[in-house]
Amino acid sequence: MRIYDVILNKRNGKELTDEEIAFFVSGYTSGEIPDYQASALLMAIYFNGMTERETATLTDAMARSGDTVDLSCFGELSADKHSTGGVGDKTSFIVGPIVASLGGKVTKMSGRGLGHTGGTVDKLESIPGYKINLSNEEFISQVDKVGMAIIGQSGNLTPADKKIYALRDVTATVDSIPLITSSIMSKKIASGSHSIVLDVKVGSGAFMKTPEDAKILAENMVKIGKRCGRNMAALITNMDSPLGNTVGNALEIKEAVAVLKGEQGGDLKDICIELSAAMLSLIYDTSLDVAREKALQTLKSGKAYEKMLEWISAQGGDTAYIEDTSLFPKSAFEYEVTSDCDGFITSMDTEGIGVASVILGAGRMKKDEKIDYSAGIVINKKTGDKVSKGDTLCTLYTNDKNAIEQAKKRYLSSLTFGQNKKEAEPLVYGCIS
Ligand code: URA
């Protein structure tokens, strides 16, 4: 077989065979197929798409390109969740303990943040002592004892995706539904969980800008996951404003703790309940209504909070910081951004707010940049809120005094104001299963 013919077939709109797809994945991962030919094939896929069978074959080949995790010891109880990326998304720290406190086995491998979206691993590393790297045995043993573990992605998980994603990034082929689907689902399949809940974000801070596009992506990923033998559900959720009231690593951990302690409600809690319900209904094969009630009860009873303490402690984290979140180090500078007009916030450019937090030091624009865990933003006013001149819109936290002015500008340019209240968009647009 020649890669030239595979490119030609896809360029001419033909459906690729399983052998052709496997040939591309193994040849590109091993370095036998050069970047320029892989780029041509990716562009042909971008324009001509892939059928469900082709996407499933690509996903499977990528999932098998490196290590895979065997979670069969947990039977039907293992569950994972994946968000397509947003701003202020700290749902895993709440959903994990809720589901684990009800007997689920939550196994999650996460990445670091890049660009305007934060990374789960960075957020967890803001807790002193928390170990991101566990051996396979430690990971399985912790999930067995505690019911959950969140670790960094192992070095050799889906090497095909690492190479293909990096190439897509520089060849304008990221936003292709079959390529996004195979990229996300190959990692989820290799990570081993029996049930997978996807949180497909839509809006100004997300990959998918319209609910229609998000629905197509969600349906695709659910179909492919099912073809690979997994229990699947996807929620399509709003990312037209940051989730909750904080953006930034330690700030987000503190907010997650507040929800688990029952001190905070609102959009963050509501989405976490919906995601937990979706996971529980897959694990236990119950209706969403029954699962939602269970999730609410375990949160209210304090059992989910107790589970968070158990999980953080098992993973080496200092639970004193969870019990008293005022112990997290404070940034040297704190700056209130105030409104210079009266009216209502009519929209938030969530990506811009993510960038403002990166400017403050909470994220990275380039791989391997250092992060300031105490930096970030606490948001006081969101879309639909009334504001009067002088009201605090948000507070910026940073250790870099020079960053404040630029972050403030970026934050303010991300808001639009009007004289009429705009009704908030729905928090959850739909559930695909
Ligand atoms: N996240 C991924 O892991 N892959 C994509 O292609 C897009 C988002």
CSV table of C-alpha atoms and ligand atoms in Angstrom, one decimal:
chain,number,residue,atom,x,y,z
A,1,MET,CA,0.0,0.0,0.0
A,2,ARG,CA,1.2,3.5,-0.7
A,3,ILE,CA,0.2,6.6,1.3
A,4,TYR,CA,-0.1,8.5,-2.1
A,5,ASP,CA,-3.0,6.3,-3.1
A,6,VAL,CA,-4.7,6.8,0.3
A,7,ILE,CA,-4.5,10.5,-0.2
A,8,LEU,CA,-5.7,10.2,-3.8
A,9,ASN,CA,-8.7,8.2,-2.7
A,10,LYS,CA,-9.7,10.6,0.0
A,11,ARG,CA,-9.1,13.6,-2.3
A,12,ASN,CA,-11.4,12.0,-4.9
A,13,GLY,CA,-14.2,11.6,-2.2
A,14,LYS,CA,-13.8,7.8,-1.8
A,15,GLU,CA,-14.5,6.0,1.5
A,16,LEU,CA,-11.2,4.7,2.9
A,17,THR,CA,-10.9,1.1,3.8
A,18,ASP,CA,-10.1,-0.1,7.4
A,19,GLU,CA,-6.7,-1.2,6.0
A,20,GLU,CA,-5.9,2.2,4.5
A,21,ILE,CA,-6.8,4.0,7.8
A,22,ALA,CA,-4.7,1.6,9.9
A,23,PHE,CA,-1.9,2.0,7.4
A,24,PHE,CA,-2.0,5.8,7.8
A,25,VAL,CA,-2.2,5.8,11.6
A,26,SER,CA,0.7,3.3,12.1
A,27,GLY,CA,2.8,4.8,9.4
A,28,TYR,CA,2.5,8.4,10.6
A,29,THR,CA,2.9,7.4,14.3
A,30,SER,CA,6.1,5.5,13.5
A,31,GLY,CA,7.5,8.3,11.4
A,32,GLU,CA,7.5,6.4,8.1
A,33,ILE,CA,4.8,8.7,6.6
A,34,PRO,CA,6.2,12.3,6.5
A,35,ASP,CA,4.3,15.4,7.7
A,36,TYR,CA,3.7,16.7,4.2
A,37,GLN,CA,1.8,13.6,3.1
A,38,ALA,CA,-0.1,13.4,6.5
A,39,SER,CA,-1.0,17.1,6.1
A,40,ALA,CA,-2.4,16.4,2.6
A,41,LEU,CA,-4.5,13.5,3.9
A,42,LEU,CA,-5.8,15.6,6.8
A,43,MET,CA,-6.8,18.4,4.4
A,44,ALA,CA,-8.6,15.9,2.2
A,45,ILE,CA,-10.5,14.6,5.2
A,46,TYR,CA,-11.3,18.2,6.2
A,47,PHE,CA,-12.9,18.8,2.9
A,48,ASN,CA,-14.5,15.4,2.1
A,49,GLY,CA,-15.3,14.3,5.7
A,50,MET,CA,-15.5,10.7,6.9
A,51,THR,CA,-18.3,8.2,7.2
A,52,GLU,CA,-19.2,6.8,10.6
A,53,ARG,CA,-17.3,3.6,9.8
A,54,GLU,CA,-14.2,5.5,8.8
A,55,THR,CA,-14.3,7.7,11.9
A,56,ALA,CA,-14.8,4.6,14.1
A,57,THR,CA,-11.9,2.9,12.5
A,58,LEU,CA,-9.7,6.0,12.8
A,59,THR,CA,-10.6,6.3,16.5
A,60,ASP,CA,-9.9,2.7,17.2
A,61,ALA,CA,-6.5,2.8,15.4
A,62,MET,CA,-5.5,5.9,17.3
A,63,ALA,CA,-6.7,4.4,20.6
A,64,ARG,CA,-4.5,1.4,20.0
A,65,SER,CA,-1.5,3.4,18.9
A,66,GLY,CA,0.0,3.4,22.5
A,67,ASP,CA,-0.8,2.2,26.0
A,68,THR,CA,-4.3,1.4,27.0
A,69,VAL,CA,-5.8,1.1,30.5
A,70,ASP,CA,-7.6,-2.0,31.5
A,71,LEU,CA,-10.4,-1.1,33.9
A,72,SER,CA,-12.3,-4.4,33.5
A,73,CYS,CA,-11.9,-5.1,37.2
A,74,PHE,CA,-14.5,-2.4,37.9
A,75,GLY,CA,-17.1,-4.0,35.6
A,76,GLU,CA,-19.9,-1.6,34.7
A,77,LEU,CA,-19.0,0.9,37.4
A,78,SER,CA,-16.1,2.7,35.8
A,79,ALA,CA,-17.0,6.1,34.5
A,80,ASP,CA,-15.2,9.1,32.9
A,81,LYS,CA,-16.2,12.5,31.9
A,82,HIS,CA,-14.7,14.8,29.3
A,83,SER,CA,-15.3,18.5,28.6
A,84,THR,CA,-14.5,19.8,25.1
A,85,GLY,CA,-12.9,22.8,26.9
A,86,GLY,CA,-14.2,26.0,28.4
A,87,VAL,CA,-13.4,28.8,30.8
A,88,GLY,CA,-13.9,28.4,34.6
A,89,ASP,CA,-14.8,24.7,34.1
A,90,LYS,CA,-14.1,23.0,37.4
A,91,THR,CA,-16.9,20.5,37.1
A,92,SER,CA,-14.7,17.3,37.4
A,93,PHE,CA,-13.8,18.3,41.0
A,94,ILE,CA,-17.5,18.3,42.0
A,95,VAL,CA,-18.9,15.6,39.7
A,96,GLY,CA,-16.2,13.1,40.6
A,97,PRO,CA,-16.9,13.1,44.3
A,98,ILE,CA,-20.7,13.1,43.8
A,99,VAL,CA,-20.5,10.0,41.6
A,100,ALA,CA,-17.9,8.3,43.7
A,101,SER,CA,-19.9,8.9,46.9
A,102,LEU,CA,-22.7,6.9,45.2
A,103,GLY,CA,-20.5,3.9,44.4
A,104,GLY,CA,-19.3,4.8,40.9
A,105,LYS,CA,-15.6,4.3,40.0
A,106,VAL,CA,-14.5,7.6,38.5
A,107,THR,CA,-11.3,7.3,36.5
A,108,LYS,CA,-10.0,10.4,34.8
A,109,MET,CA,-6.9,11.3,32.9
A,110,SER,CA,-6.6,15.0,32.2
A,111,GLY,CA,-4.4,17.5,30.4
A,112,ARG,CA,-2.8,20.8,31.1
A,113,GLY,CA,-4.3,24.1,30.0
A,114,LEU,CA,-3.2,25.8,26.8
A,115,GLY,CA,-4.5,29.1,25.4
A,116,HIS,CA,-7.7,30.6,26.9
A,117,THR,CA,-8.9,27.3,28.5
A,118,GLY,CA,-7.6,26.1,31.8
A,119,GLY,CA,-6.4,22.6,32.5
A,120,THR,CA,-7.6,20.2,35.1
A,121,VAL,CA,-4.1,19.0,35.9
A,122,ASP,CA,-2.9,22.6,36.6
A,123,LYS,CA,-5.9,23.3,38.8
A,124,LEU,CA,-5.2,20.2,40.9
A,125,GLU,CA,-1.5,21.0,41.2
A,126,SER,CA,-2.5,24.2,43.0
A,127,ILE,CA,-3.3,21.9,46.0
A,128,PRO,CA,0.0,21.4,47.9
A,129,GLY,CA,1.2,17.8,47.7
A,130,TYR,CA,-1.3,16.6,45.1
A,131,LYS,CA,0.3,13.9,43.0
A,132,ILE,CA,-0.6,14.1,39.3
A,133,ASN,CA,1.4,11.0,38.3
A,134,LEU,CA,0.4,7.7,39.7
A,135,SER,CA,1.6,4.3,38.4
A,136,ASN,CA,-1.1,2.2,36.8
A,137,GLU,CA,-1.2,0.0,40.0
A,138,GLU,CA,-1.6,3.0,42.3
A,139,PHE,CA,-4.3,4.4,40.0
A,140,ILE,CA,-6.3,1.2,40.0
A,141,SER,CA,-5.8,0.7,43.8
A,142,GLN,CA,-6.9,4.2,44.6
A,143,VAL,CA,-10.0,4.0,42.5
A,144,ASP,CA,-10.8,0.6,44.1
A,145,LYS,CA,-10.5,2.0,47.6
A,146,VAL,CA,-11.7,5.6,47.3
A,147,GLY,CA,-13.9,5.4,44.2
A,148,MET,CA,-12.0,8.0,42.2
A,149,ALA,CA,-8.7,9.3,40.9
A,150,ILE,CA,-7.8,12.2,38.6
A,151,ILE,CA,-4.3,12.0,37.1
A,152,GLY,CA,-2.3,13.4,34.2
A,153,GLN,CA,-2.4,11.7,30.9
A,154,SER,CA,0.3,8.9,30.7
A,155,GLY,CA,3.2,9.7,28.4
A,156,ASN,CA,2.4,7.0,25.9
A,157,LEU,CA,-1.4,7.2,25.7
A,158,THR,CA,-2.5,7.7,22.1
A,159,PRO,CA,0.8,8.8,20.5
A,160,ALA,CA,-1.0,8.9,17.2
A,161,ASP,CA,-3.3,11.7,18.5
A,162,LYS,CA,-0.4,13.7,19.9
A,163,LYS,CA,1.3,13.7,16.4
A,164,ILE,CA,-1.9,14.2,14.4
A,165,TYR,CA,-3.2,16.9,16.8
A,166,ALA,CA,0.0,18.9,16.6
A,167,LEU,CA,-0.1,18.7,12.8
A,168,ARG,CA,-3.8,19.8,12.6
A,169,ASP,CA,-2.9,22.7,14.8
A,170,VAL,CA,-0.5,24.1,12.2
A,171,THR,CA,-2.4,23.0,9.0
A,172,ALA,CA,-5.8,24.6,9.7
A,173,THR,CA,-7.4,21.2,10.1
A,174,VAL,CA,-8.5,21.3,13.7
A,175,ASP,CA,-12.2,22.1,13.2
A,176,SER,CA,-13.2,19.0,11.4
A,177,ILE,CA,-15.9,16.9,13.0
A,178,PRO,CA,-14.4,13.4,12.2
A,179,LEU,CA,-10.9,14.6,13.3
A,180,ILE,CA,-12.2,16.2,16.6
A,181,THR,CA,-14.3,13.1,17.2
A,182,SER,CA,-11.4,10.6,16.7
A,183,SER,CA,-9.0,12.8,18.7
A,184,ILE,CA,-11.2,13.0,21.8
A,185,MET,CA,-12.7,9.6,21.6
A,186,SER,CA,-9.4,7.8,21.0
A,187,LYS,CA,-8.1,9.2,24.3
A,188,LYS,CA,-11.3,8.2,26.1
A,189,ILE,CA,-11.4,4.7,24.7
A,190,ALA,CA,-7.7,4.2,25.5
A,191,SER,CA,-8.4,5.4,29.1
A,192,GLY,CA,-10.6,2.4,29.6
A,193,SER,CA,-13.9,3.5,31.3
A,194,HIS,CA,-17.0,1.7,30.5
A,195,SER,CA,-19.3,4.7,30.7
A,196,ILE,CA,-18.3,8.1,29.2
A,197,VAL,CA,-20.1,11.4,29.6
A,198,LEU,CA,-19.1,14.2,27.3
A,199,ASP,CA,-19.7,17.8,28.1
A,200,VAL,CA,-19.8,19.5,24.7
A,201,LYS,CA,-19.5,23.2,25.3
A,202,VAL,CA,-21.1,25.7,23.0
A,203,GLY,CA,-20.7,29.5,22.8
A,204,SER,CA,-18.2,32.3,22.8
A,205,GLY,CA,-15.6,30.4,24.9
A,206,ALA,CA,-15.9,27.1,23.1
A,207,PHE,CA,-14.7,25.3,20.0
A,208,MET,CA,-18.3,25.0,18.8
A,209,LYS,CA,-20.0,28.3,18.4
A,210,THR,CA,-23.6,27.2,17.7
A,211,PRO,CA,-25.8,24.6,19.4
A,212,GLU,CA,-26.4,23.0,16.0
A,213,ASP,CA,-22.7,22.4,15.4
A,214,ALA,CA,-22.3,21.2,19.0
A,215,LYS,CA,-25.2,18.8,18.5
A,216,ILE,CA,-23.5,17.3,15.4
A,217,LEU,CA,-20.2,16.8,17.2
A,218,ALA,CA,-22.0,15.3,20.3
A,219,GLU,CA,-24.0,12.9,18.1
A,220,ASN,CA,-20.9,11.8,16.3
A,221,MET,CA,-18.9,11.2,19.4
A,222,VAL,CA,-21.7,9.3,21.1
A,223,LYS,CA,-22.2,7.1,18.0
A,224,ILE,CA,-18.4,6.3,17.8
A,225,GLY,CA,-18.1,5.6,21.5
A,226,LYS,CA,-21.0,3.1,21.2
A,227,ARG,CA,-19.5,1.5,18.2
A,228,CYS,CA,-16.4,1.0,20.4
A,229,GLY,CA,-18.5,-0.8,23.0
A,230,ARG,CA,-18.9,2.0,25.5
A,231,ASN,CA,-21.9,3.4,27.4
A,232,MET,CA,-22.2,7.0,26.1
A,233,ALA,CA,-24.0,10.2,26.8
A,234,ALA,CA,-23.3,13.8,25.9
A,235,LEU,CA,-24.6,17.0,27.3
A,236,ILE,CA,-24.5,20.2,25.2
A,237,THR,CA,-23.8,23.0,27.6
A,238,ASN,CA,-23.5,26.7,27.5
A,239,MET,CA,-20.1,28.4,27.4
A,240,ASP,CA,-21.4,31.9,26.5
A,241,SER,CA,-20.1,33.0,29.9
A,242,PRO,CA,-17.5,31.5,32.2
A,243,LEU,CA,-18.8,28.7,34.4
A,244,GLY,CA,-19.3,29.8,38.0
A,245,ASN,CA,-17.6,32.9,39.4
A,246,THR,CA,-14.0,32.1,39.2
A,247,VAL,CA,-11.3,31.6,36.5
A,248,GLY,CA,-7.8,30.5,37.6
A,249,ASN,CA,-6.4,27.5,39.3
A,250,ALA,CA,-6.6,27.8,43.1
A,251,LEU,CA,-9.6,30.1,42.8
A,252,GLU,CA,-11.4,27.4,40.9
A,253,ILE,CA,-10.5,24.7,43.5
A,254,LYS,CA,-11.9,27.0,46.2
A,255,GLU,CA,-15.1,27.5,44.3
A,256,ALA,CA,-15.5,23.7,43.7
A,257,VAL,CA,-15.1,23.2,47.5
A,258,ALA,CA,-17.8,25.8,48.2
A,259,VAL,CA,-20.2,23.9,46.0
A,260,LEU,CA,-19.4,20.6,47.7
A,261,LYS,CA,-19.8,22.3,51.1
A,262,GLY,CA,-23.3,23.5,50.1
A,263,GLU,CA,-22.2,27.2,50.2
A,264,GLN,CA,-22.7,28.0,46.6
A,265,GLY,CA,-25.5,27.3,44.1
A,266,GLY,CA,-26.1,28.7,40.6
A,267,ASP,CA,-24.9,27.6,37.1
A,268,LEU,CA,-21.9,25.6,38.3
A,269,LYS,CA,-23.9,23.5,40.8
A,270,ASP,CA,-26.7,23.0,38.3
A,271,ILE,CA,-24.4,21.8,35.5
A,272,CYS,CA,-22.6,19.5,37.9
A,273,ILE,CA,-25.9,17.9,39.0
A,274,GLU,CA,-26.8,17.3,35.3
A,275,LEU,CA,-23.4,15.8,34.5
A,276,SER,CA,-23.5,13.6,37.6
A,277,ALA,CA,-27.0,12.5,36.8
A,278,ALA,CA,-25.9,11.6,33.2
A,279,MET,CA,-23.0,9.5,34.6
A,280,LEU,CA,-25.1,7.8,37.3
A,281,SER,CA,-27.9,6.9,34.9
A,282,LEU,CA,-25.3,5.2,32.6
A,283,ILE,CA,-23.6,3.4,35.4
A,284,TYR,CA,-26.8,2.2,37.1
A,285,ASP,CA,-29.1,2.1,34.1
A,286,THR,CA,-31.6,4.4,35.8
A,287,SER,CA,-33.7,7.3,34.6
A,288,LEU,CA,-32.1,10.8,34.6
A,289,ASP,CA,-34.7,11.9,37.1
A,290,VAL,CA,-33.8,9.2,39.6
A,291,ALA,CA,-30.1,9.8,39.1
A,292,ARG,CA,-30.5,13.6,39.5
A,293,GLU,CA,-32.3,13.1,42.8
A,294,LYS,CA,-29.5,10.8,44.1
A,295,ALA,CA,-26.9,13.4,43.0
A,296,LEU,CA,-28.7,16.2,44.8
A,297,GLN,CA,-29.1,14.1,48.0
A,298,THR,CA,-25.5,13.1,48.2
A,299,LEU,CA,-24.4,16.7,47.7
A,300,LYS,CA,-26.8,17.9,50.4
A,301,SER,CA,-25.8,15.2,52.9
A,302,GLY,CA,-22.2,16.3,52.8
A,303,LYS,CA,-21.1,12.8,51.5
A,304,ALA,CA,-19.7,14.2,48.3
A,305,TYR,CA,-17.6,16.7,50.2
A,306,GLU,CA,-16.3,13.9,52.5
A,307,LYS,CA,-15.5,12.0,49.3
A,308,MET,CA,-13.5,15.0,48.0
A,309,LEU,CA,-11.4,15.0,51.2
A,310,GLU,CA,-10.8,11.3,50.9
A,311,TRP,CA,-9.8,11.6,47.3
A,312,ILE,CA,-7.4,14.5,47.8
A,313,SER,CA,-5.8,12.9,50.8
A,314,ALA,CA,-5.4,9.5,48.9
A,315,GLN,CA,-3.6,11.4,46.2
A,316,GLY,CA,-1.2,13.1,48.5
A,317,GLY,CA,-2.9,16.5,48.7
A,318,ASP,CA,-3.0,18.5,51.9
A,319,THR,CA,-6.7,18.5,52.9
A,320,ALA,CA,-6.1,21.4,55.4
A,321,TYR,CA,-6.4,23.6,52.2
A,322,ILE,CA,-9.8,22.0,51.4
A,323,GLU,CA,-11.1,22.3,54.9
A,324,ASP,CA,-10.0,25.9,55.1
A,325,THR,CA,-9.5,27.4,51.6
A,326,SER,CA,-8.2,30.7,53.1
A,327,LEU,CA,-4.9,28.8,53.4
A,328,PHE,CA,-4.3,28.9,49.7
A,329,PRO,CA,-1.5,31.5,49.0
A,330,LYS,CA,-2.8,35.0,48.1
A,331,SER,CA,-1.5,36.8,45.1
A,332,ALA,CA,0.5,40.0,45.8
A,333,PHE,CA,-2.0,42.2,43.8
A,334,GLU,CA,-5.7,42.4,43.9
A,335,TYR,CA,-7.5,44.9,41.6
A,336,GLU,CA,-11.2,45.6,41.3
A,337,VAL,CA,-12.6,46.4,37.9
A,338,THR,CA,-15.6,48.7,38.1
A,339,SER,CA,-18.3,49.7,35.8
A,340,ASP,CA,-18.3,53.2,34.2
A,341,CYS,CA,-21.9,52.9,33.1
A,342,ASP,CA,-25.4,52.0,34.2
A,343,GLY,CA,-27.3,49.2,32.5
A,344,PHE,CA,-27.2,45.4,32.0
A,345,ILE,CA,-24.5,43.0,30.9
A,346,THR,CA,-25.8,41.7,27.6
A,347,SER,CA,-23.0,39.4,26.6
A,348,MET,CA,-19.6,38.1,27.6
A,349,ASP,CA,-16.9,37.1,25.2
A,350,THR,CA,-15.8,34.1,27.3
A,351,GLU,CA,-12.6,33.5,25.3
A,352,GLY,CA,-11.5,37.1,26.0
A,353,ILE,CA,-12.1,36.5,29.7
A,354,GLY,CA,-10.0,33.3,29.5
A,355,VAL,CA,-7.2,35.4,27.8
A,356,ALA,CA,-7.4,38.0,30.5
A,357,SER,CA,-6.8,35.3,33.1
A,358,VAL,CA,-3.8,34.0,31.1
A,359,ILE,CA,-2.4,37.6,31.0
A,360,LEU,CA,-2.6,37.6,34.8
A,361,GLY,CA,-0.5,34.5,34.9
A,362,ALA,CA,-3.2,31.8,35.4
A,363,GLY,CA,-2.6,30.0,32.1
A,364,ARG,CA,-0.1,29.6,29.4
A,365,MET,CA,-0.1,30.6,25.7
A,366,LYS,CA,2.9,28.4,25.0
A,367,LYS,CA,3.5,24.8,26.1
A,368,ASP,CA,5.6,24.5,29.2
A,369,GLU,CA,5.1,28.1,30.4
A,370,LYS,CA,5.0,28.4,34.2
A,371,ILE,CA,1.7,29.1,35.9
A,372,ASP,CA,0.8,31.3,38.8
A,373,TYR,CA,-1.7,29.2,40.8
A,374,SER,CA,-3.0,32.2,42.8
A,375,ALA,CA,-3.7,34.3,39.7
A,376,GLY,CA,-7.1,34.7,38.1
A,377,ILE,CA,-10.4,36.4,38.2
A,378,VAL,CA,-13.4,36.5,40.5
A,379,ILE,CA,-16.4,37.5,38.6
A,380,ASN,CA,-19.1,39.6,40.3
A,381,LYS,CA,-21.4,40.3,37.4
A,382,LYS,CA,-22.5,38.0,34.5
A,383,THR,CA,-24.8,38.2,31.5
A,384,GLY,CA,-28.2,39.4,32.5
A,385,ASP,CA,-27.0,41.2,35.7
A,386,LYS,CA,-27.9,44.8,36.3
A,387,VAL,CA,-24.9,47.1,36.9
A,388,SER,CA,-24.6,50.6,38.2
A,389,LYS,CA,-21.7,53.0,37.7
A,390,GLY,CA,-19.0,52.1,40.2
A,391,ASP,CA,-20.1,48.5,40.8
A,392,THR,CA,-17.4,45.9,40.9
A,393,LEU,CA,-17.6,43.8,37.7
A,394,CYS,CA,-14.7,41.5,38.7
A,395,THR,CA,-11.6,41.3,40.8
A,396,LEU,CA,-8.2,40.5,39.2
A,397,TYR,CA,-5.6,38.6,41.1
A,398,THR,CA,-1.9,38.4,40.1
A,399,ASN,CA,1.7,38.5,41.2
A,400,ASP,CA,2.6,40.6,38.1
A,401,LYS,CA,1.8,44.2,38.7
A,402,ASN,CA,2.5,45.1,35.0
A,403,ALA,CA,-0.2,42.6,33.9
A,404,ILE,CA,-3.1,44.4,35.5
A,405,GLU,CA,-3.7,47.2,33.0
A,406,GLN,CA,-3.7,44.8,30.0
A,407,ALA,CA,-5.9,42.2,31.7
A,408,LYS,CA,-8.3,44.9,32.8
A,409,LYS,CA,-8.6,46.2,29.1
A,410,ARG,CA,-9.1,42.7,27.8
A,411,TYR,CA,-11.7,41.9,30.5
A,412,LEU,CA,-13.7,45.1,29.8
A,413,SER,CA,-13.5,44.6,26.0
A,414,SER,CA,-15.1,41.2,26.5
A,415,LEU,CA,-18.3,42.6,28.0
A,416,THR,CA,-21.1,44.3,26.2
A,417,PHE,CA,-23.6,46.5,28.0
A,418,GLY,CA,-27.2,47.5,27.1
A,419,GLN,CA,-30.2,49.2,28.6
A,420,ASN,CA,-32.4,46.1,28.5
A,421,LYS,CA,-32.0,42.9,30.4
A,422,LYS,CA,-31.1,40.0,28.2
A,423,GLU,CA,-32.5,36.7,29.2
A,424,ALA,CA,-29.8,34.1,29.9
A,425,GLU,CA,-29.4,31.3,27.3
A,426,PRO,CA,-30.2,27.8,28.6
A,427,LEU,CA,-27.5,26.2,30.6
A,428,VAL,CA,-28.0,22.8,29.0
A,429,TYR,CA,-29.2,22.7,25.4
A,430,GLY,CA,-29.8,19.0,25.3
A,431,CYS,CA,-28.6,15.5,26.1
A,432,ILE,CA,-27.7,12.9,23.5
A,433,SER,CA,-27.5,9.3,24.4
B,1,URA,N1,-9.8,18.4,22.0
B,1,URA,C1,-9.1,17.3,21.6
B,1,URA,O1,-8.5,16.5,22.4
B,1,URA,N2,-9.0,17.1,20.3
B,1,URA,C2,-9.5,17.9,19.4
B,1,URA,O2,-9.4,17.7,18.2
B,1,URA,C3,-10.3,19.0,19.8
B,1,URA,C4,-10.4,19.2,21.2
